Amino acid sequence: MRAMLLVNPKATTTNARTRDVLIRALGAAVDLAVEETRYRGHAASLASTARAKGYDLVAVLGGDGTINETVNGLLNPVDGEPARDDPSAGRPGLIVIPGGSANVFARALGLPNDPVESTGAVLEALREGRRRTVGLGQALWEGQSRYFTFCSGMGYDAEVVRAVEGLRGAGRKATPTRYVNTALRHYLATDKRHPAMTLTGPGIPTAEGVFMAIISNTSPWTYVGTRPVTPTPWASFETGLDLLGLRRMSPVALAPVIRQILTESDVLPSGRHLVQLHDEPEFTLTAGRPVAFELDGDYLGERETVTFRSTPNALQVLV
């Protein structure tokens, strides 16, 4: 069995020791090739090459951004048409080893957050031939498309992602504390009076006046340390997409929502100022002005119209 290991040497919690342990462990089980990612988009290119060369597995040591690139390289070009009905067919299986700050996708799959412990878990899955087929989300805009593994967002949360990426570019690590502090600071600056977005979709009542939208392919949406954050607690890899939209951004409106999504409860947040969807195959967010847009915690610029689509049975993961 042939496998390609992609290592992001700049990921938040990736170090030489972890990389060496993983290389030795995987190398003892499969015919292993190792590649380091060197620039944004490199993981997608390497994963696409692995698929074209007939590798059986692609393993990733990195954060959610590197995993997202890898998934897109395995399934489709990053820019292109949606995949066919069974996009996982004939493609390498995926091995995920957490090496970032939040590691949402790996933890949502049930893997340990420690990379060495996760290596042991995936080696056991490899020995037993154990794979899980999961659905993905897909965002489509301006002739482009990109898959996401756990979440996308438009509006305020994407603005926070953009701000944190700016801090990372200045050499600071993207720790959970930094995300929280950045979110609090940015809340004071974001536009809380002029909502930009409208939600539409087949069979969905039109919802206007949306400030912020979280689109989920699974739950949790993210983690603050060990605490899961669950704005869409019913979301699952086995269902369609979920959404939580906010029509008010005042402290009075936000406080009960924040309290609810931090309780690890499967009860949905409630309120007339909320827009909620569960298990939907497709919907579209249209903005009256360009708004910030993110996928799996990666900022992708400002967009005015994005369609979100569920892709069932898209990916096989060893867990």
XYZ file of C-alpha atoms in Angstrom:
319
model
C 0.000 0.000 0.000
C 1.384 3.395 -1.053
C 0.852 6.546 0.967
C 1.958 10.165 0.668
C 2.451 12.171 3.875
C 2.003 15.941 3.612
C 3.625 17.935 6.413
C 3.016 21.621 7.045
C 6.199 22.648 8.907
C 4.642 26.008 9.847
C 1.501 24.591 11.485
C 0.913 25.828 15.034
C 1.710 22.634 16.971
C 3.799 20.759 14.405
C 7.432 20.098 15.330
C 10.310 17.903 14.212
C 9.687 15.298 16.913
C 6.057 14.805 15.932
C 6.981 14.604 12.265
C 9.701 12.019 12.898
C 7.429 9.853 15.068
C 4.752 9.902 12.386
C 7.183 9.144 9.563
C 8.643 6.163 11.410
C 5.245 4.797 12.416
C 3.593 5.179 9.016
C 6.740 4.115 7.189
C 6.666 0.801 9.035
C 3.115 0.140 7.839
C 3.061 1.437 4.247
C 5.325 2.438 1.369
C 5.638 6.106 2.374
C 6.607 9.242 0.456
C 6.991 12.476 2.452
C 6.388 16.006 1.149
C 6.522 19.351 2.979
C 4.123 22.118 2.006
C 5.925 25.332 1.103
C 3.212 27.831 0.168
C -0.531 28.364 0.275
C -2.237 25.917 -2.076
C 0.735 23.536 -2.173
C -1.111 20.786 -0.260
C -3.891 20.792 -2.869
C -1.345 20.394 -5.654
C 0.476 17.571 -3.849
C -2.769 15.737 -3.058
C -3.880 16.032 -6.673
C -0.538 14.553 -7.748
C -0.967 11.673 -5.292
C -4.403 10.968 -6.730
C -3.092 11.063 -10.308
C -0.241 8.682 -9.435
C -2.573 6.155 -7.858
C -1.586 6.455 -4.199
C -3.849 4.495 -1.867
C -3.651 6.977 1.007
C -2.797 10.608 1.645
C -1.862 11.528 5.226
C -1.764 15.114 6.520
C 0.124 16.530 9.489
C -1.106 20.091 9.822
C -3.974 22.339 10.761
C -7.468 22.648 9.352
C -6.300 24.881 6.502
C -3.793 22.310 5.245
C -6.417 19.572 5.575
C -8.891 21.658 3.573
C -6.376 22.118 0.769
C -5.626 18.395 0.773
C -9.300 17.461 0.557
C -9.795 19.783 -2.396
C -6.769 18.304 -4.120
C -8.136 14.788 -3.607
C -11.618 15.529 -4.897
C -11.422 18.275 -7.469
C -9.229 21.095 -8.630
C -9.685 23.940 -6.155
C -11.465 25.876 -8.928
C -13.892 23.813 -10.972
C -17.265 22.193 -11.347
C -18.891 20.128 -8.606
C -17.920 16.478 -8.436
C -20.197 13.681 -9.572
C -22.598 11.872 -7.239
C -19.893 9.622 -5.723
C -16.836 11.884 -5.449
C -14.972 9.512 -3.098
C -14.850 6.704 -5.676
C -11.380 5.937 -7.009
C -9.646 8.486 -4.793
C -7.097 7.926 -2.019
C -8.295 7.559 1.549
C -7.367 10.339 3.965
C -5.383 10.123 7.198
C -5.566 13.180 9.469
C -2.980 13.956 12.161
C -3.765 17.197 14.049
C -0.971 19.759 13.941
C -2.784 23.083 14.088
C -4.377 25.217 16.784
C -8.043 24.129 16.837
C -7.896 20.884 14.791
C -11.671 20.932 14.424
C -11.974 18.343 11.639
C -9.783 15.765 13.384
C -11.559 16.216 16.713
C -15.003 16.095 15.093
C -13.982 12.711 13.664
C -13.255 11.549 17.209
C -9.459 11.591 16.956
C -7.326 12.669 19.934
C -6.057 16.240 19.765
C -2.521 15.033 20.517
C -0.671 14.167 17.273
C 1.186 11.177 18.726
C -2.016 9.695 20.163
C -3.782 10.333 16.851
C -1.002 8.498 15.040
C -1.686 5.451 17.186
C -5.415 5.685 16.460
C -5.021 5.889 12.686
C -2.456 3.068 12.653
C -5.028 0.898 14.404
C -7.601 1.897 11.775
C -5.075 1.075 9.066
C -4.395 -2.390 10.498
C -8.110 -3.121 10.807
C -9.018 -1.623 7.427
C -11.424 0.763 9.137
C -12.702 3.711 7.110
C -15.485 6.224 7.578
C -17.218 7.842 4.621
C -18.212 11.435 5.371
C -20.101 14.148 3.569
C -18.612 17.549 2.828
C -19.902 21.024 2.188
C -19.163 22.878 -1.004
C -19.149 26.620 -1.628
C -19.632 27.971 -5.156
C -19.029 31.564 -6.225
C -18.102 33.434 -9.411
C -17.383 30.249 -11.383
C -15.272 28.771 -8.596
C -15.961 25.992 -6.104
C -14.289 24.687 -2.992
C -15.106 21.960 -0.502
C -15.127 22.488 3.257
C -14.879 19.829 5.936
C -16.570 21.442 8.944
C -17.638 25.057 8.423
C -17.886 28.164 6.337
C -18.940 31.653 7.279
C -19.882 35.057 5.918
C -19.865 38.306 7.846
C -18.548 38.887 11.354
C -16.924 35.478 11.994
C -15.057 35.715 8.685
C -13.934 39.221 9.648
C -12.403 37.732 12.807
C -10.657 35.039 10.755
C -9.265 37.774 8.500
C -7.950 39.705 11.506
C -6.287 36.616 13.003
C -4.652 35.791 9.668
C -3.214 39.302 9.701
C -1.722 38.625 13.130
C -0.294 35.316 11.914
C 1.289 37.151 9.016
C 2.993 39.350 11.620
C 4.474 36.250 13.256
C 1.955 35.583 16.031
C 0.480 32.136 16.645
C -3.239 31.523 16.149
C -4.015 30.317 19.673
C -7.587 29.962 21.042
C -6.954 32.905 23.370
C -5.897 35.061 20.426
C -9.094 34.189 18.544
C -11.253 35.123 21.541
C -9.405 38.392 22.174
C -9.534 39.288 18.477
C -13.267 38.530 18.337
C -13.941 40.794 21.321
C -11.873 43.655 19.915
C -13.346 43.307 16.442
C -16.897 43.297 17.766
C -16.435 46.939 18.742
C -15.450 47.818 15.175
C -17.813 45.717 13.048
C -20.947 47.231 11.477
C -23.809 46.325 13.828
C -26.455 48.563 12.209
C -26.541 47.682 8.516
C -27.106 43.981 7.779
C -25.911 42.964 4.341
C -27.155 39.450 3.554
C -30.271 37.671 2.331
C -30.748 33.895 2.558
C -32.599 32.033 -0.210
C -32.902 28.430 -1.320
C -35.213 25.749 -2.711
C -38.118 25.387 -0.285
C -36.539 27.822 2.207
C -38.381 30.991 3.309
C -36.388 34.043 2.273
C -34.603 35.628 5.236
C -33.399 39.212 4.915
C -31.302 41.409 7.158
C -28.629 38.865 8.099
C -25.422 40.254 9.647
C -23.526 36.993 10.044
C -24.006 33.396 8.913
C -22.314 30.213 10.125
C -22.636 27.245 7.766
C -21.859 23.865 9.311
C -21.067 20.464 7.837
C -20.633 18.970 11.316
C -20.563 19.967 14.969
C -18.795 21.531 16.791
C -18.116 24.702 14.848
C -14.836 25.246 16.689
C -13.178 24.807 20.081
C -12.065 27.238 22.751
C -9.369 25.157 24.393
C -11.115 21.892 25.248
C -14.608 23.409 25.146
C -16.617 22.758 21.960
C -18.606 25.657 20.503
C -21.902 24.409 19.049
C -24.050 26.988 17.239
C -25.496 24.177 15.083
C -25.519 21.160 17.438
C -27.518 18.921 15.075
C -25.017 19.208 12.210
C -23.374 15.942 11.174
C -21.117 14.451 8.508
C -24.079 12.194 7.639
C -26.635 14.964 6.977
C -26.927 18.042 4.786
C -25.771 21.512 5.790
C -26.891 23.508 8.829
C -26.918 27.286 9.236
C -27.173 29.805 12.040
C -27.716 33.400 10.962
C -27.853 36.489 13.184
C -30.200 39.383 12.402
C -29.160 41.426 15.420
C -25.659 42.055 16.764
C -26.403 43.929 19.981
C -24.940 42.631 23.266
C -28.467 41.896 24.524
C -29.186 39.723 21.475
C -25.804 37.984 21.440
C -25.382 37.159 25.136
C -27.964 34.331 25.356
C -26.779 32.854 22.051
C -23.163 32.768 23.209
C -24.204 31.252 26.523
C -26.222 28.548 24.747
C -23.559 27.545 22.217
C -20.967 27.126 24.977
C -23.065 24.699 27.028
C -22.356 21.535 24.966
C -26.125 21.129 24.619
C -28.009 19.650 21.667
C -30.708 22.297 22.124
C -30.759 24.873 19.340
C -30.281 28.545 20.214
C -33.624 30.359 20.058
C -34.865 33.846 19.261
C -36.713 35.786 16.554
C -33.448 37.434 15.573
C -31.987 34.051 14.560
C -32.201 32.253 11.214
C -31.706 28.490 11.407
C -31.511 25.642 8.899
C -30.900 21.931 9.412
C -30.029 19.155 6.937
C -30.400 21.294 3.813
C -29.009 20.237 0.409
C -28.445 23.772 -0.905
C -28.959 27.468 -0.162
C -27.511 30.835 -1.201
C -26.377 33.928 0.675
C -26.521 37.169 -1.307
C -25.052 40.394 0.065
C -25.826 43.958 -0.915
C -22.151 44.779 -0.496
C -18.999 42.604 -0.403
C -18.706 40.761 2.919
C -15.915 38.676 4.432
C -15.949 34.952 3.574
C -14.112 32.003 5.136
C -13.886 28.230 4.710
C -12.577 25.910 7.438
C -10.952 28.892 9.140
C -9.196 30.195 6.011
C -10.077 33.714 4.857
C -11.000 33.814 1.147
C -11.693 37.483 0.560
C -14.963 39.403 0.239
C -17.910 38.027 -1.749
C -21.411 39.147 -2.644
C -23.051 35.822 -3.585
C -22.093 32.322 -2.419
C -24.089 29.116 -2.878
C -23.569 26.347 -0.336
C -24.206 22.729 -1.313
C -24.055 19.440 0.579
C -22.004 16.636 -1.011
C -22.855 13.280 0.617
C -20.363 10.391 0.805
C -17.579 12.605 -0.487
C -14.511 11.377 1.389
C -13.130 8.229 3.008
C -11.188 8.851 6.225
C -9.246 6.320 8.303
C -10.466 6.634 11.904
